[in-house]
mmCIF file of C-alpha atoms and ligand atoms in Angstrom:
data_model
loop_
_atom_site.group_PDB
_atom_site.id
_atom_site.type_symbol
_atom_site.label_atom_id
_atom_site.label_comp_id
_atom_site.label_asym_id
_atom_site.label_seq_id
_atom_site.Cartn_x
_atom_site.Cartn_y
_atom_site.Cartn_z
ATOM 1 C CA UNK A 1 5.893 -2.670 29.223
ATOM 2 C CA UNK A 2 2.816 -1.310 27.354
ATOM 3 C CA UNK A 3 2.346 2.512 27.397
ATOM 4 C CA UNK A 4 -1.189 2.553 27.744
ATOM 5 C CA UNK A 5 -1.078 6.232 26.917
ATOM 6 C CA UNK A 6 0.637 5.527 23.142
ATOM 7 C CA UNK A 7 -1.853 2.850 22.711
ATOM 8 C CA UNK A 8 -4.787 5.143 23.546
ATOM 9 C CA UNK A 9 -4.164 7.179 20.820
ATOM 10 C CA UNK A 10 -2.927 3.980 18.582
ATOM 11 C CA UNK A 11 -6.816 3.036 18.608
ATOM 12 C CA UNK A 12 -8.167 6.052 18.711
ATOM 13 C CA UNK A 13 -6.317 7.672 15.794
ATOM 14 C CA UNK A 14 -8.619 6.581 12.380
ATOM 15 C CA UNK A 15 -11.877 6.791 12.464
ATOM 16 C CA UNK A 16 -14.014 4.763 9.960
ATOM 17 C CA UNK A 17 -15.577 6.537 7.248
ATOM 18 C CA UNK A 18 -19.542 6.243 7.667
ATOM 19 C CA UNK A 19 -20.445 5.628 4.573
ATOM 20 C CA UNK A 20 -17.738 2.019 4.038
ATOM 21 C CA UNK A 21 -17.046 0.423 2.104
ATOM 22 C CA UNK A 22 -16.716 3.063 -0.618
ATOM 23 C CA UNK A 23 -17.244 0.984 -3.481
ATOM 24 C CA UNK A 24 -17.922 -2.764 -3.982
ATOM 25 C CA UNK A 25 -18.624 -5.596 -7.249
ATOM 26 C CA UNK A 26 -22.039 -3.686 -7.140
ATOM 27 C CA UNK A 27 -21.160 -0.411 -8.156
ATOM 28 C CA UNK A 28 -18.505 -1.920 -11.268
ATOM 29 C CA UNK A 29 -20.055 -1.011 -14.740
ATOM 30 C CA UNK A 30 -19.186 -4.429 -15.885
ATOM 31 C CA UNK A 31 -19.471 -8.065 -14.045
ATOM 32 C CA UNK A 32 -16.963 -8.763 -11.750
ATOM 33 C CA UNK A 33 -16.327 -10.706 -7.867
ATOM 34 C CA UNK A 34 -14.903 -8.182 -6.395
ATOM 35 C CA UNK A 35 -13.160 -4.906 -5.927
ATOM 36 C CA UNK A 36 -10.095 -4.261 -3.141
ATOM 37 C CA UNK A 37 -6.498 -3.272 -2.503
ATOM 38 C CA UNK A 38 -6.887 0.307 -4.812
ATOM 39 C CA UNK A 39 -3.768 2.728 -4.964
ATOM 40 C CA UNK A 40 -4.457 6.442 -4.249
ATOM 41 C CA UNK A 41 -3.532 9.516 -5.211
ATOM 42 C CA UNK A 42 -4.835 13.391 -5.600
ATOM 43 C CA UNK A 43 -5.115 14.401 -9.126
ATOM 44 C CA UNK A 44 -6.865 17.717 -10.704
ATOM 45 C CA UNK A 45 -8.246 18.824 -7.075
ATOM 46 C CA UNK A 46 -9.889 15.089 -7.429
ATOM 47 C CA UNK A 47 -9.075 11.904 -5.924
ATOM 48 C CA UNK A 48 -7.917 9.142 -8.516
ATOM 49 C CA UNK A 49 -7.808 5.237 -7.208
ATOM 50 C CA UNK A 50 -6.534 2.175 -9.203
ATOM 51 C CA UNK A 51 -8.246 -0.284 -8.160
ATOM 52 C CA UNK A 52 -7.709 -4.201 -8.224
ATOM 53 C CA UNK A 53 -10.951 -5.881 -9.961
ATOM 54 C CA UNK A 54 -10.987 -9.560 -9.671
ATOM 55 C CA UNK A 55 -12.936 -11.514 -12.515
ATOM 56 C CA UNK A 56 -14.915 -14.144 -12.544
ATOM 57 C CA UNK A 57 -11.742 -16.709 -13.408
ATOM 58 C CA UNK A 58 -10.116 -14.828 -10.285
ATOM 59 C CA UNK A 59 -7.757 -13.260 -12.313
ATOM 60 C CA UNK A 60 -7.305 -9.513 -11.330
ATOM 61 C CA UNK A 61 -6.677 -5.861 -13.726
ATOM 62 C CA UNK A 62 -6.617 -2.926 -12.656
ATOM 63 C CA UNK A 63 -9.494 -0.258 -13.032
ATOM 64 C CA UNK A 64 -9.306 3.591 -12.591
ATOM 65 C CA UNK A 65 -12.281 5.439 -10.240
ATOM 66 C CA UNK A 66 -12.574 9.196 -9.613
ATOM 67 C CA UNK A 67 -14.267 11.047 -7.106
ATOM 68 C CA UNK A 68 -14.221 15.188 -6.300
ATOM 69 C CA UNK A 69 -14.025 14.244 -2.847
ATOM 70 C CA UNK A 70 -12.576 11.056 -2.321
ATOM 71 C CA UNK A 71 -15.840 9.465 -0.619
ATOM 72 C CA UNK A 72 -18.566 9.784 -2.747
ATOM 73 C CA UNK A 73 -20.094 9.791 -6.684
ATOM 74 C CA UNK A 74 -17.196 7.649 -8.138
ATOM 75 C CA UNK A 75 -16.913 7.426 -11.429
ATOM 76 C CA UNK A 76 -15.868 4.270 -12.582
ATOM 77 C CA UNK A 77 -14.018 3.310 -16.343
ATOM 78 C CA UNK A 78 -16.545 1.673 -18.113
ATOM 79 C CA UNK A 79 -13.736 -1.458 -18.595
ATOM 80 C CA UNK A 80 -10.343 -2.279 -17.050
ATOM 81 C CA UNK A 81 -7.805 0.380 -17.061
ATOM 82 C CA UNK A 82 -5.057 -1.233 -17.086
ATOM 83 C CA UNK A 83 -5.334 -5.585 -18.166
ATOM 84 C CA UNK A 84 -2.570 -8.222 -17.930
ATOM 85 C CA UNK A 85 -0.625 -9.061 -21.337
ATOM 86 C CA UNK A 86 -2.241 -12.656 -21.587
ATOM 87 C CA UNK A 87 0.876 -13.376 -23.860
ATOM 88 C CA UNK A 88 3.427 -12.452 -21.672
ATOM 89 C CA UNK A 89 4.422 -14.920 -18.874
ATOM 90 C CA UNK A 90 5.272 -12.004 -16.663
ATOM 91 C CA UNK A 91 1.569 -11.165 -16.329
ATOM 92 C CA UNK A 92 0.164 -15.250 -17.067
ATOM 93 C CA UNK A 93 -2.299 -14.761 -14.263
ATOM 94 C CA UNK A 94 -3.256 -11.163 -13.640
ATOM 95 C CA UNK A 95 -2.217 -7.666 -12.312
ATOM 96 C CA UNK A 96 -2.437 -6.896 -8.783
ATOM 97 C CA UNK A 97 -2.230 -4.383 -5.658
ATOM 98 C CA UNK A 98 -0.936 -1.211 -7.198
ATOM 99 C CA UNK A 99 1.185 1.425 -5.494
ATOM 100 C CA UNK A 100 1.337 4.985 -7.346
ATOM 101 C CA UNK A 101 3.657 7.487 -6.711
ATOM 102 C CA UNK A 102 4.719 11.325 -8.539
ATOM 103 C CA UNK A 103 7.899 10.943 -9.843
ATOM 104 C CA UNK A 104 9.528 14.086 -9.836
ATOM 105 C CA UNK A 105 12.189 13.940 -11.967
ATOM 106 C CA UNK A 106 10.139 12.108 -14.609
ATOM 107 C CA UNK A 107 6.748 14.296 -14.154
ATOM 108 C CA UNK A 108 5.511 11.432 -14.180
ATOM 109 C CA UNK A 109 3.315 8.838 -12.404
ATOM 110 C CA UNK A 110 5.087 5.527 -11.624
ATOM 111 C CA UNK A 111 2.584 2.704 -10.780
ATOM 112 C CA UNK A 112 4.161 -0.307 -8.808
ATOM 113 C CA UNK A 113 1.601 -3.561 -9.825
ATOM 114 C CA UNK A 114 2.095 -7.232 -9.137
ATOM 115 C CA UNK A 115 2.287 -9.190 -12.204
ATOM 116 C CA UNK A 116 1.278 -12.932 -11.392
ATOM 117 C CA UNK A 117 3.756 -14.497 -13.391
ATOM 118 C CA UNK A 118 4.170 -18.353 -14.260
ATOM 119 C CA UNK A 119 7.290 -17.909 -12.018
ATOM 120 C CA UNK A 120 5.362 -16.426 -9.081
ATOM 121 C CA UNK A 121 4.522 -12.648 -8.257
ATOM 122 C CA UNK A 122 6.915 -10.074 -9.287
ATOM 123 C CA UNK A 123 7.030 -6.251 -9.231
ATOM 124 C CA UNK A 124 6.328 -4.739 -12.159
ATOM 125 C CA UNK A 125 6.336 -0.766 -13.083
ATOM 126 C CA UNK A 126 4.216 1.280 -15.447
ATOM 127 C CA UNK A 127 4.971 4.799 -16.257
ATOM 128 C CA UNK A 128 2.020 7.303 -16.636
ATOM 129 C CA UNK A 129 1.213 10.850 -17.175
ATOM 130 C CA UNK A 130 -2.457 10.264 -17.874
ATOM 131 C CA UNK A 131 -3.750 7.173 -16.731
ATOM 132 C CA UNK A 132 -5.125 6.898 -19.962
ATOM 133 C CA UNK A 133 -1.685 5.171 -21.700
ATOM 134 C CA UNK A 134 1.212 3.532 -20.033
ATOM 135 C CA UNK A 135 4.636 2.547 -20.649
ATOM 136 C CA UNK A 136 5.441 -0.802 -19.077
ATOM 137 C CA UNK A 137 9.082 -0.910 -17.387
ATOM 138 C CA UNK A 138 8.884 -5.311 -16.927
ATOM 139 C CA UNK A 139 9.659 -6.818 -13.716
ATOM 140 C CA UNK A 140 12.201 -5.083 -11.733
ATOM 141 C CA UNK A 141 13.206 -8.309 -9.448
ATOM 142 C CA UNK A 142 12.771 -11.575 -9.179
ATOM 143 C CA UNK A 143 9.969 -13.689 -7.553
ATOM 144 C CA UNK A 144 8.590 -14.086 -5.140
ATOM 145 C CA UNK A 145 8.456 -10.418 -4.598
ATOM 146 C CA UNK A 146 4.970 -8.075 -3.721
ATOM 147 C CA UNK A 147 4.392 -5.128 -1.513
ATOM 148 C CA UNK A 148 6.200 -2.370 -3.936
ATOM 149 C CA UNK A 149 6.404 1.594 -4.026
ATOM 150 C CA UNK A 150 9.030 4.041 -5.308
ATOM 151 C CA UNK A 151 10.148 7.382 -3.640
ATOM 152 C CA UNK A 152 9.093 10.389 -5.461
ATOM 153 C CA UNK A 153 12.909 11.094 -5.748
ATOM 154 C CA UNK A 154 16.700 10.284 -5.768
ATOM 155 C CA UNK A 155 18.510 9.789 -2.447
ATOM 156 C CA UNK A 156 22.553 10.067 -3.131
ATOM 157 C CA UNK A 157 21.968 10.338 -6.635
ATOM 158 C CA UNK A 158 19.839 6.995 -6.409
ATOM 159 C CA UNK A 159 16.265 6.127 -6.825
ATOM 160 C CA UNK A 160 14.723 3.651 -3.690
ATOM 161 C CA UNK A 161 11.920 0.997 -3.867
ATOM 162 C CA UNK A 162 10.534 -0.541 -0.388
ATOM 163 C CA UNK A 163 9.487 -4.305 -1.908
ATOM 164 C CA UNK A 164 8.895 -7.182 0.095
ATOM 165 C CA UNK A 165 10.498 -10.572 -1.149
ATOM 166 C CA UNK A 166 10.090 -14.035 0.899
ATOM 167 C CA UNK A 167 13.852 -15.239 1.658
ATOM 168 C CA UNK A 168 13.991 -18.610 3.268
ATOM 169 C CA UNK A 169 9.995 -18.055 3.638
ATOM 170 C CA UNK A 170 10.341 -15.140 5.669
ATOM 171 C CA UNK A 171 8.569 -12.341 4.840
ATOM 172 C CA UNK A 172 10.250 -8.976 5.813
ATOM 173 C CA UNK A 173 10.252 -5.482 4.049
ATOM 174 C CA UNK A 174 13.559 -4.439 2.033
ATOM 175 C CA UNK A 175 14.555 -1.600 0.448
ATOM 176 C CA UNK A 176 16.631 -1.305 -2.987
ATOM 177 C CA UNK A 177 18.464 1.340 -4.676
ATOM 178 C CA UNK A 178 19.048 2.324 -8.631
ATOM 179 C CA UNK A 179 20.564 4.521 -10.593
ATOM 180 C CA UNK A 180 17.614 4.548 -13.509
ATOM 181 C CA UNK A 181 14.485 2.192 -12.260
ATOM 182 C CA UNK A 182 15.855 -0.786 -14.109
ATOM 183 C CA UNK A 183 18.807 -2.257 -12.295
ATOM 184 C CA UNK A 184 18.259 -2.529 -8.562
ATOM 185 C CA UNK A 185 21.206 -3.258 -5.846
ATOM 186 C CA UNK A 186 21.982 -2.555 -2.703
ATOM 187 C CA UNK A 187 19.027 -4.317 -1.069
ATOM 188 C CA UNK A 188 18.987 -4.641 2.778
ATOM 189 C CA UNK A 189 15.877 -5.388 5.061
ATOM 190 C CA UNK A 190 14.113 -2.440 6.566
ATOM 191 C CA UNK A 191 11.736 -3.715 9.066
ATOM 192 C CA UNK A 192 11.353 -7.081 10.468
ATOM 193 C CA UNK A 193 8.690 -9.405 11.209
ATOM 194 C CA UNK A 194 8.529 -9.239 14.766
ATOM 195 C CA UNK A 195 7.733 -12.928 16.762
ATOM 196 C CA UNK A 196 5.055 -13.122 19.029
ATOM 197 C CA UNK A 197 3.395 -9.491 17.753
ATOM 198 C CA UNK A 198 0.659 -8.876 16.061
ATOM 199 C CA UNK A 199 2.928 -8.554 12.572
ATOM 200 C CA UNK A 200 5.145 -11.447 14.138
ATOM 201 C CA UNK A 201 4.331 -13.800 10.574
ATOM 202 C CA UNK A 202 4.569 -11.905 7.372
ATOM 203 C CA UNK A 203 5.025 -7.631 6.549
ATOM 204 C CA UNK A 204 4.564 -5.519 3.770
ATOM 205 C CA UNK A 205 4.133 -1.752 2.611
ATOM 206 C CA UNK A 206 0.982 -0.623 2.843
ATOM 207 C CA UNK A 207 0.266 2.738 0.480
ATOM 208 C CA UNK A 208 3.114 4.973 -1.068
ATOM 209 C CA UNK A 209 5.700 6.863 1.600
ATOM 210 C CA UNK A 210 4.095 10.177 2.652
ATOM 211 C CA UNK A 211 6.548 12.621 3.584
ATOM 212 C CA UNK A 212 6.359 14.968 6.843
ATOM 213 C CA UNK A 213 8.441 17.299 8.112
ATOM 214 C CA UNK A 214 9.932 14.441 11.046
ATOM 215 C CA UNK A 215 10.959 12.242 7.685
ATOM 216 C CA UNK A 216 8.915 9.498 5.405
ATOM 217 C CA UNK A 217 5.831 7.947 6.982
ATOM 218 C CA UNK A 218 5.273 4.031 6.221
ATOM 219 C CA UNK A 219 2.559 2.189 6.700
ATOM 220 C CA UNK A 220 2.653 -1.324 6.562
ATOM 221 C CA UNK A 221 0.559 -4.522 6.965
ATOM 222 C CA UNK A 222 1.355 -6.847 9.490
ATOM 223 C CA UNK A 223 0.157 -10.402 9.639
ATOM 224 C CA UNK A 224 -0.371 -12.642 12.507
ATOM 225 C CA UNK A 225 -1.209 -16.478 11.891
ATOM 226 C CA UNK A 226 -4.024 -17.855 14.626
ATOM 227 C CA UNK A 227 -5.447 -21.458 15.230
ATOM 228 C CA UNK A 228 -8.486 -20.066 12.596
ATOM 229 C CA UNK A 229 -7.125 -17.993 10.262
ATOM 230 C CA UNK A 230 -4.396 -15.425 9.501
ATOM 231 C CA UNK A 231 -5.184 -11.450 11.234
ATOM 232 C CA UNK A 232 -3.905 -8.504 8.822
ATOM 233 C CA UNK A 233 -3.411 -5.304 10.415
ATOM 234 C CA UNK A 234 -1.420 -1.914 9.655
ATOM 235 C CA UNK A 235 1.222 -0.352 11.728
ATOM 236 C CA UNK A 236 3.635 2.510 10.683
ATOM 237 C CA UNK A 237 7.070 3.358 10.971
ATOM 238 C CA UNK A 238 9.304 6.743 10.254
ATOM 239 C CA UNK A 239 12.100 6.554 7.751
ATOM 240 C CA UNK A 240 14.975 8.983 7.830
ATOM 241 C CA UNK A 241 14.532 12.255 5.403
ATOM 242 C CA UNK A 242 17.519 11.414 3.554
ATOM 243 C CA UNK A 243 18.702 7.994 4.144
ATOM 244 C CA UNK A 244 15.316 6.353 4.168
ATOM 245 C CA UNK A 245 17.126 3.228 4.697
ATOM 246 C CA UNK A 246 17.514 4.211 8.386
ATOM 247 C CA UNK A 247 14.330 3.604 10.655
ATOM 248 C CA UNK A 248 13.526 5.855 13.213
ATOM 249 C CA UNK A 249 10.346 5.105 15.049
ATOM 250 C CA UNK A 250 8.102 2.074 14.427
ATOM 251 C CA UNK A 251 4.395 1.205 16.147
ATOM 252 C CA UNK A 252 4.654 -1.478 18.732
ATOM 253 C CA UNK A 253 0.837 -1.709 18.295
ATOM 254 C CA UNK A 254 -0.831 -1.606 15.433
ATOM 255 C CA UNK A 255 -3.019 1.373 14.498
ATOM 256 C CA UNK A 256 -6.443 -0.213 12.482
ATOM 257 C CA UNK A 257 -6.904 -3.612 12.119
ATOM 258 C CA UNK A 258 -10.516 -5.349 11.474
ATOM 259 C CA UNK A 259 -12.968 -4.264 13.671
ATOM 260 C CA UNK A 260 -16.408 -3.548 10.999
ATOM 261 C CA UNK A 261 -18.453 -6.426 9.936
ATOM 262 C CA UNK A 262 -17.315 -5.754 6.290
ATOM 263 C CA UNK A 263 -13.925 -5.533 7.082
ATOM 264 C CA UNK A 264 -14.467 -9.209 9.060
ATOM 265 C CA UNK A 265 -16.608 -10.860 6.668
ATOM 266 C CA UNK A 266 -15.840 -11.748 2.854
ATOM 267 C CA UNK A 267 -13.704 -13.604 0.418
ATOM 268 C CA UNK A 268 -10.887 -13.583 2.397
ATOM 269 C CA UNK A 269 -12.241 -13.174 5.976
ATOM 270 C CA UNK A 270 -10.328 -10.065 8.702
ATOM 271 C CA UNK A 271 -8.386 -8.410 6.146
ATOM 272 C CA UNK A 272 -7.491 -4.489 6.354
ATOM 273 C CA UNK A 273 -5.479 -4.097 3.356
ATOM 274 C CA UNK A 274 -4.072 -0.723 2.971
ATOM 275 C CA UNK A 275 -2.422 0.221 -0.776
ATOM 276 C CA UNK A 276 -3.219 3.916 -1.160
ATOM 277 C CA UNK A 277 -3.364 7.274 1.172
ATOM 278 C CA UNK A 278 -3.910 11.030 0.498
ATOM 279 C CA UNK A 279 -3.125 14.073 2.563
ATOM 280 C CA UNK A 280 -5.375 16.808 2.678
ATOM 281 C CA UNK A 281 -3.461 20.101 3.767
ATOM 282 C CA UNK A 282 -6.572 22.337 3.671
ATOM 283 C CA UNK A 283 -8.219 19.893 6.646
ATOM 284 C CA UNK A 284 -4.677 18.782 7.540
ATOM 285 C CA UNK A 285 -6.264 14.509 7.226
ATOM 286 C CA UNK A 286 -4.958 12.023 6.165
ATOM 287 C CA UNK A 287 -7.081 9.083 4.286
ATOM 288 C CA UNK A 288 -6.074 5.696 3.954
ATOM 289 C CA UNK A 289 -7.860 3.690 1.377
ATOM 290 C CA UNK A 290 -8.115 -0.214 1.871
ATOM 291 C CA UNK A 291 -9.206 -3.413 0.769
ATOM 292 C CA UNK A 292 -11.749 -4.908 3.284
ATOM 293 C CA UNK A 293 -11.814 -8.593 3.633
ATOM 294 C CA UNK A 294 -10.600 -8.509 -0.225
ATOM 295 C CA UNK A 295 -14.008 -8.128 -1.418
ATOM 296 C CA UNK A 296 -14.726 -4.066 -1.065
ATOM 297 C CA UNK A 297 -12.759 -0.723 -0.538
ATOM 298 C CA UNK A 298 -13.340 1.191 2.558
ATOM 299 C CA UNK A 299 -11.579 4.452 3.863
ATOM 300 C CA UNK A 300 -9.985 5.368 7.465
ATOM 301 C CA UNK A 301 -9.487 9.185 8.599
ATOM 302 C CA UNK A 302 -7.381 10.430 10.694
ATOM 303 C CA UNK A 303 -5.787 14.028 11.858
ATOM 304 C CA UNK A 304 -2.337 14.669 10.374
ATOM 305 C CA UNK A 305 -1.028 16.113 13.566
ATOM 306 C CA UNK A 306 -2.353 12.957 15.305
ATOM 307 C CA UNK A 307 -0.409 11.231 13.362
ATOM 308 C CA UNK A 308 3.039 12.975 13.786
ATOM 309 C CA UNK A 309 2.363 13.354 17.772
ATOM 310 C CA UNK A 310 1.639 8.941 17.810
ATOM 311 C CA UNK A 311 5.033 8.334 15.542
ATOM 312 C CA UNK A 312 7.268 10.616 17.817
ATOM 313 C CA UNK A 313 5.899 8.647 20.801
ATOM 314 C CA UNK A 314 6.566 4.834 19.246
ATOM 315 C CA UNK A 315 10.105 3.908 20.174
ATOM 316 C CA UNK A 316 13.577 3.218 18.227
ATOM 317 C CA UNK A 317 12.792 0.084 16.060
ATOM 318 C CA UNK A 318 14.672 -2.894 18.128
HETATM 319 C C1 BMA B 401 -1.783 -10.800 0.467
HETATM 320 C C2 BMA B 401 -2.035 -10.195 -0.900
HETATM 321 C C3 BMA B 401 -3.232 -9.282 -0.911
HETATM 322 C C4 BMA B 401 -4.403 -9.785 -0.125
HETATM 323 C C5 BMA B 401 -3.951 -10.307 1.231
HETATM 324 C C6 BMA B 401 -5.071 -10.876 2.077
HETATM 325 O O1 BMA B 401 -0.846 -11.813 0.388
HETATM 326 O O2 BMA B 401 -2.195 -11.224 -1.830
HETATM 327 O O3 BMA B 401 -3.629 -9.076 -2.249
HETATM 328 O O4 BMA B 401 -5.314 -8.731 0.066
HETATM 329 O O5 BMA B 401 -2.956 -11.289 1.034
HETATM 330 O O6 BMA B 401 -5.686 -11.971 1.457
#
C-alpha cells in the first residue's frame, strides 16, 4: 500500500537550485554540443566537477570545472581534461560519465569513466592526485558494463566496485570485490530492476557512495520505458557499513525525477542523470549534481537529516 506520509517527504526532499542548469555548451571555452553527467567532489574548500563534454562528432572527454561554492563563477579548463586515447580500442569512441571517489589507502583520487570501446562500453579507472595528470588502470571488466564507483576503502581486506553490466539484457546493479583494483571476483547483483515501477526497465549508480552514520547511501537511476519515450529518475538505497553487499533500505518511490522544462527538454528528452554529490557538514546539505536532458548540468539540494529520516522510513529491499 503507498505510505503517503514516506512519499510526502520523497517529493518534497530536493529542492531545485534557482539558478539551473549550472552550466551548459554556452559557458565551454571551446565549441562543443553539450555538457552533462559531471562527477563531484569537494577539493581545497572548493567544489571540483568532471564533466562529460560531447563534441561535435558526438564523441565525449572529460573536462574539469571549479567553483568556491559549488553554484556559481565556474571556472572551466580552457580544453578537455581528460581525452580518449584515439589509438586505443578501449577508448575508439570517447570517455564518458565519470564517478570520483578518495581513495584512502592510495591518497589518491580514483575516477571511474566509461571508455566506448569497439567492443561496447567498459569501465575504465584513472588514478589522480591532481587532476592535472593521471595514471590509467584499463578496463576493469568486460562489456557491456557502465554505471561504476569504488568505495573509498577495503571491506574484509577487499576493495568493492558497484558497476552495472547487462546480463541476458537485463540491466541490474552488481557489486565486485578485489584484492588490488585490477582483478575483480565475487560479483553478485545488489539491487534489482523492479517490474511495473518506475525503475522496473534498466538501473544504475548514480554519484559515488556517501557514507552516514546508518551505513553507505546509494543513489541510483531508475528507468521506466513508456509508449513515447524512456523516464529516468533517481531513487536511493542504504548499504550495510561493513558488508556493503547487504541492502538495507531501498525507496519504493523515487526521490527527483524530471519535473523543470530543462530537465524535460533537450538532446535526449526527461533525463535526470545523477553522477556526482557533495556533503556539506557546516549546512549539514547534501548536493546532487546531474545531467539534465543530457544537454546541461543542474543541481538538487536537500537537508542531510532529511535524508537519513526518508531512508530509515523506506522498507527492507524485497
Ligand atoms: C544512459 C547513459 C547516460 C545518459 C542516459 C540518458 O544509458 O548513456 O550517459 O545520460 O542514458 O540518455
Amino acid at each position: 500500500m503507498a505510505n503517503f506520509k514516506r512519499e510526502q517527504l520523497a517529493m518534497s526532499l530536493f529542492r531545485r537550485y534557482e539558478g539551473n542548469p549550472i552550466l551548459e555548451a554556452k559557458d565551454w571555452p571551446y565549441p562543443v554540443n553539450s555538457v552533462f553527467n559531471p562527477a563531484a567532489i569537494k577539493l581545497n574548500g572548493g567544489t571540483l566537477l568532471l564533466s562529460r563534454v560531447e563534441d561535435m562528432r558526438g564523441f565525449s572527454h572529460l573536462t574539469l570545472c571549479k567553483s568556491k561554492d559549488g553554484l556559481t563563477n565556474w571556472q572551466i579548463d580552457e580544453s578537455p581534461t581528460l581525452e580518449a586515447d584515439h589509438d586505443s580500442r578501449e577508448e575508439r569512441w570517447g570517455l564518458e560519465d565519470p564517478r570520483i571517489i578518495w581513495l584512502e589507502e592510495q591518497g589518491q583520487f580514483g575516477i571511474t569513466y566509461v571508455s566506448f570501446s569497439e567492443g561496447g562500453p567498459v569501465v575504465s579507472l584513472a588514478i589522480t592526485k591532481n587532476f592535472k595528470t593521471f595514471a590509467r588502470m584499463g578496463g576493469m571488466l568486460p562489456p557491456e558494463d557502465k554505471d561504476a564507483c569504488l568505495f573509498p576503502r577495503r571491506f574484509n581486506g577487499r576493495f568493492a566496485m558497484i558497476h552495472r553490466p547487462v546480463v541476458r539484457g537485463e540491466a541490474h546493479m552488481w557489486i565486485s570485490l578485489s584484492p588490488d583494483l585490477k582483478h575483480w571476483g565475487d560479483h553478485r547483483v545488489l539491487l534489482r530492476t523492479r517490474h511495473a515501477y518506475w525503475d522496473g526497465l534498466r538501473m544504475g549508480l548514480a554519484c559515488q557512495p556517501i557514507e552516514i552514520p546508518e551505513g553507505w547511501l546509494i543513489f541510483y537511476h531508475g528507468v521506466r520505458g513508456t509508449t513515447a519515450s524512456q523516464i529516468y529518475r533517481i531513487g536511493v538505497a542504504l548499504l550495510d557499513k561493513d558488508q556493503p553487499w547487504k541492502v538495507l533500505r531501498r525507496s519504493q518511490e523515487w526521490v527527483l525525477g524530471p519535473r523543470a522544462d530543462y530537465e524535460r527538454v533537450g538532446d535526449v528528452s526527461d533525463v535526470v542523470f545523477v553522477t556526482g554529490a557533495t556533503v556539506h557538514e557546516d549546512i549539514n546539505k547534501l548536493y546532487l549534481y546531474y545531467g539534465a536532458a543530457d544537454d546541461k548540468i543542474a543541481v538538487a539540494i536537500a537537508d542531510m537529516n532529511a535524508v537519513r529520516e526518508y531512508i530509515m522510513m523506506c522498507p527492507e529491499d524485497d
